[in-house]
Amino acid sequence: MAQRCYRMNPNYAAKVKEEIDKLLRVGFFRPVKKATWLSPIVVVPKKHGKIWVCMDYWKLNAATVTDAFPLPFTDGVLDAIAGHEVYSFLDGFSGYNQIRMHPDDQEKTAFIAEWGVFVAVVMMFGMKTASATFQRIIMEIFGEFIPAFM
């Protein structure tokens, strides 16, 4: 499912390239010569002139089988930890990016920019099964502790 590159606002082009170059350096993306799946980039302006570079995974998500792994109810988690002396929070800010994409699936995450085609090496926000996959891994790692003190 190849989609064409969206026309980018010239005011954002340099910032998008800078962001992609940064993610290439840290190993979140890698360049590829060609790919069957191609998703375009969408730029979302943020406050203070910053931008959020997103991949439009709409078609990929439409073809992805739903993972029905349950996510916890926040109020249930808070009730379970109430009354303990110490609290610790897992910083999940970059949680998805700590999960490596299977090499066979990386090609499906391909996105196109004016200067090349790249694939995600790690799971990206916006993928249909990202939340369920992340929660499943958290349960595999910490499952025995969650009802007791996590």
mmCIF file of C-alpha atoms in Angstrom:
data_model
loop_
_atom_site.group_PDB
_atom_site.id
_atom_site.type_symbol
_atom_site.label_atom_id
_atom_site.label_comp_id
_atom_site.label_asym_id
_atom_site.label_seq_id
_atom_site.Cartn_x
_atom_site.Cartn_y
_atom_site.Cartn_z
ATOM 1 C CA MET A 1 0.000 0.000 0.000
ATOM 2 C CA ALA A 2 2.123 2.843 -1.219
ATOM 3 C CA GLN A 3 0.895 6.355 -0.584
ATOM 4 C CA ARG A 4 2.460 9.384 -2.139
ATOM 5 C CA CYS A 5 4.385 11.995 -0.211
ATOM 6 C CA TYR A 6 2.250 14.877 1.070
ATOM 7 C CA ARG A 7 3.309 18.347 0.017
ATOM 8 C CA MET A 8 5.101 19.911 2.959
ATOM 9 C CA ASN A 9 4.882 23.488 4.106
ATOM 10 C CA PRO A 10 8.307 24.961 3.213
ATOM 11 C CA ASN A 11 8.464 26.549 6.683
ATOM 12 C CA TYR A 12 8.483 23.069 8.225
ATOM 13 C CA ALA A 13 10.757 21.188 5.799
ATOM 14 C CA ALA A 14 14.044 21.996 7.559
ATOM 15 C CA LYS A 15 12.571 21.178 10.984
ATOM 16 C CA VAL A 16 11.185 17.857 9.714
ATOM 17 C CA LYS A 17 14.538 16.905 8.208
ATOM 18 C CA GLU A 18 16.263 17.850 11.461
ATOM 19 C CA GLU A 19 13.850 15.659 13.463
ATOM 20 C CA ILE A 20 14.222 12.679 11.125
ATOM 21 C CA ASP A 21 18.019 13.057 11.108
ATOM 22 C CA LYS A 22 17.968 13.038 14.922
ATOM 23 C CA LEU A 23 15.884 9.852 14.983
ATOM 24 C CA LEU A 24 18.207 8.258 12.410
ATOM 25 C CA ARG A 25 21.223 9.059 14.626
ATOM 26 C CA VAL A 26 19.653 7.428 17.697
ATOM 27 C CA GLY A 27 18.634 4.365 15.703
ATOM 28 C CA PHE A 28 14.848 4.748 15.709
ATOM 29 C CA PHE A 29 14.761 4.866 11.887
ATOM 30 C CA ARG A 30 16.922 3.526 9.101
ATOM 31 C CA PRO A 31 16.922 4.422 5.411
ATOM 32 C CA VAL A 32 15.796 1.917 2.784
ATOM 33 C CA LYS A 33 16.040 1.974 -1.000
ATOM 34 C CA LYS A 34 12.407 1.010 -1.582
ATOM 35 C CA ALA A 35 9.403 -0.398 0.255
ATOM 36 C CA THR A 36 6.010 -1.861 -0.551
ATOM 37 C CA TRP A 37 4.249 0.006 2.263
ATOM 38 C CA LEU A 38 4.721 3.763 2.221
ATOM 39 C CA SER A 39 3.069 6.161 4.630
ATOM 40 C CA PRO A 40 3.339 9.934 4.287
ATOM 41 C CA ILE A 41 4.538 12.367 6.932
ATOM 42 C CA VAL A 42 2.097 14.715 8.645
ATOM 43 C CA VAL A 43 3.383 17.768 10.489
ATOM 44 C CA VAL A 44 1.465 18.971 13.541
ATOM 45 C CA PRO A 45 2.429 22.440 14.798
ATOM 46 C CA LYS A 46 2.967 22.726 18.552
ATOM 47 C CA LYS A 47 3.277 25.726 20.817
ATOM 48 C CA HIS A 48 6.352 27.945 20.651
ATOM 49 C CA GLY A 49 7.040 27.153 16.974
ATOM 50 C CA LYS A 50 7.923 23.514 17.537
ATOM 51 C CA ILE A 51 6.478 20.727 15.425
ATOM 52 C CA TRP A 52 5.457 17.122 15.936
ATOM 53 C CA VAL A 53 6.448 14.868 13.040
ATOM 54 C CA CYS A 54 3.902 12.069 12.620
ATOM 55 C CA MET A 55 3.573 9.228 10.176
ATOM 56 C CA ASP A 56 0.134 8.804 8.642
ATOM 57 C CA TYR A 57 -0.285 5.091 9.417
ATOM 58 C CA TRP A 58 -4.011 5.192 8.579
ATOM 59 C CA LYS A 59 -3.764 2.567 5.802
ATOM 60 C CA LEU A 60 -1.332 0.395 7.773
ATOM 61 C CA ASN A 61 -3.634 0.500 10.801
ATOM 62 C CA ALA A 62 -6.628 -0.393 8.624
ATOM 63 C CA ALA A 63 -4.805 -3.555 7.491
ATOM 64 C CA THR A 64 -3.537 -4.445 10.986
ATOM 65 C CA VAL A 65 -5.314 -7.098 13.034
ATOM 66 C CA THR A 66 -6.579 -5.627 16.311
ATOM 67 C CA ASP A 67 -4.755 -6.802 19.438
ATOM 68 C CA ALA A 68 -7.369 -7.031 22.162
ATOM 69 C CA PHE A 69 -4.897 -7.160 25.065
ATOM 70 C CA PRO A 70 -6.600 -5.252 27.890
ATOM 71 C CA LEU A 71 -5.295 -1.957 29.181
ATOM 72 C CA PRO A 72 -5.664 -1.317 32.929
ATOM 73 C CA PHE A 73 -8.260 1.042 34.347
ATOM 74 C CA THR A 74 -6.433 3.958 35.947
ATOM 75 C CA ASP A 75 -8.785 4.131 38.936
ATOM 76 C CA GLY A 76 -8.222 0.419 39.628
ATOM 77 C CA VAL A 77 -4.448 0.877 39.531
ATOM 78 C CA LEU A 78 -4.653 3.848 41.907
ATOM 79 C CA ASP A 79 -6.949 1.947 44.285
ATOM 80 C CA ALA A 80 -4.494 -0.980 44.357
ATOM 81 C CA ILE A 81 -1.529 1.162 45.337
ATOM 82 C CA ALA A 82 -3.355 3.382 47.831
ATOM 83 C CA GLY A 83 -2.032 3.123 51.368
ATOM 84 C CA HIS A 84 1.520 2.098 50.501
ATOM 85 C CA GLU A 85 4.401 4.082 52.001
ATOM 86 C CA VAL A 86 6.388 4.503 48.799
ATOM 87 C CA TYR A 87 5.292 5.229 45.251
ATOM 88 C CA SER A 88 7.373 4.851 42.117
ATOM 89 C CA PHE A 89 6.350 5.733 38.596
ATOM 90 C CA LEU A 90 7.617 4.166 35.403
ATOM 91 C CA ASP A 91 8.389 6.867 32.867
ATOM 92 C CA GLY A 92 6.531 5.613 29.836
ATOM 93 C CA PHE A 93 7.223 8.741 27.788
ATOM 94 C CA SER A 94 9.427 6.867 25.315
ATOM 95 C CA GLY A 95 8.054 3.471 26.212
ATOM 96 C CA TYR A 96 7.007 2.487 22.710
ATOM 97 C CA ASN A 97 10.415 3.448 21.364
ATOM 98 C CA GLN A 98 12.067 0.898 23.658
ATOM 99 C CA ILE A 99 10.312 -1.955 21.843
ATOM 100 C CA ARG A 100 12.114 -3.131 18.727
ATOM 101 C CA MET A 101 10.118 -3.879 15.603
ATOM 102 C CA HIS A 102 10.502 -7.419 14.289
ATOM 103 C CA PRO A 103 12.774 -7.231 11.211
ATOM 104 C CA ASP A 104 10.012 -8.762 9.046
ATOM 105 C CA ASP A 105 7.622 -5.967 10.087
ATOM 106 C CA GLN A 106 9.957 -2.978 9.732
ATOM 107 C CA GLU A 107 9.218 -2.651 6.019
ATOM 108 C CA LYS A 108 5.523 -2.113 6.802
ATOM 109 C CA THR A 109 6.416 1.010 8.799
ATOM 110 C CA ALA A 110 8.093 2.705 5.815
ATOM 111 C CA PHE A 111 7.417 6.373 5.351
ATOM 112 C CA ILE A 112 8.324 8.714 2.573
ATOM 113 C CA ALA A 113 9.871 12.142 2.792
ATOM 114 C CA GLU A 114 11.095 14.477 0.068
ATOM 115 C CA TRP A 115 14.651 13.233 0.634
ATOM 116 C CA GLY A 116 14.152 9.493 1.032
ATOM 117 C CA VAL A 117 12.333 6.452 2.330
ATOM 118 C CA PHE A 118 12.830 5.269 5.910
ATOM 119 C CA VAL A 119 11.522 2.513 8.172
ATOM 120 C CA ALA A 120 10.978 2.414 11.911
ATOM 121 C CA VAL A 121 13.319 0.117 13.807
ATOM 122 C CA VAL A 122 11.353 0.639 17.017
ATOM 123 C CA MET A 123 7.623 0.766 17.641
ATOM 124 C CA MET A 124 6.189 4.183 16.921
ATOM 125 C CA PHE A 125 3.313 6.065 18.495
ATOM 126 C CA GLY A 126 0.301 5.928 16.210
ATOM 127 C CA MET A 127 0.530 2.267 15.329
ATOM 128 C CA LYS A 128 -2.742 0.460 15.997
ATOM 129 C CA THR A 129 -1.325 -2.190 18.325
ATOM 130 C CA ALA A 130 1.304 -0.049 20.084
ATOM 131 C CA SER A 131 -0.632 0.398 23.357
ATOM 132 C CA ALA A 132 -1.600 -3.264 23.622
ATOM 133 C CA THR A 133 1.940 -4.433 22.772
ATOM 134 C CA PHE A 134 3.460 -2.091 25.348
ATOM 135 C CA GLN A 135 0.978 -3.213 28.031
ATOM 136 C CA ARG A 136 1.620 -6.892 27.248
ATOM 137 C CA ILE A 137 5.365 -6.397 27.711
ATOM 138 C CA ILE A 138 4.835 -4.502 30.983
ATOM 139 C CA MET A 139 2.661 -7.388 32.211
ATOM 140 C CA GLU A 140 5.313 -9.941 31.173
ATOM 141 C CA ILE A 141 8.032 -8.043 33.032
ATOM 142 C CA PHE A 142 6.150 -6.858 36.134
ATOM 143 C CA GLY A 143 2.998 -9.021 36.151
ATOM 144 C CA GLU A 144 3.681 -10.844 39.416
ATOM 145 C CA PHE A 145 4.254 -7.539 41.222
ATOM 146 C CA ILE A 146 1.345 -5.521 39.835
ATOM 147 C CA PRO A 147 -1.376 -6.694 42.178
ATOM 148 C CA ALA A 148 0.963 -6.553 45.174
ATOM 149 C CA PHE A 149 2.669 -3.190 44.937
ATOM 150 C CA MET A 150 2.742 -1.862 41.386
#
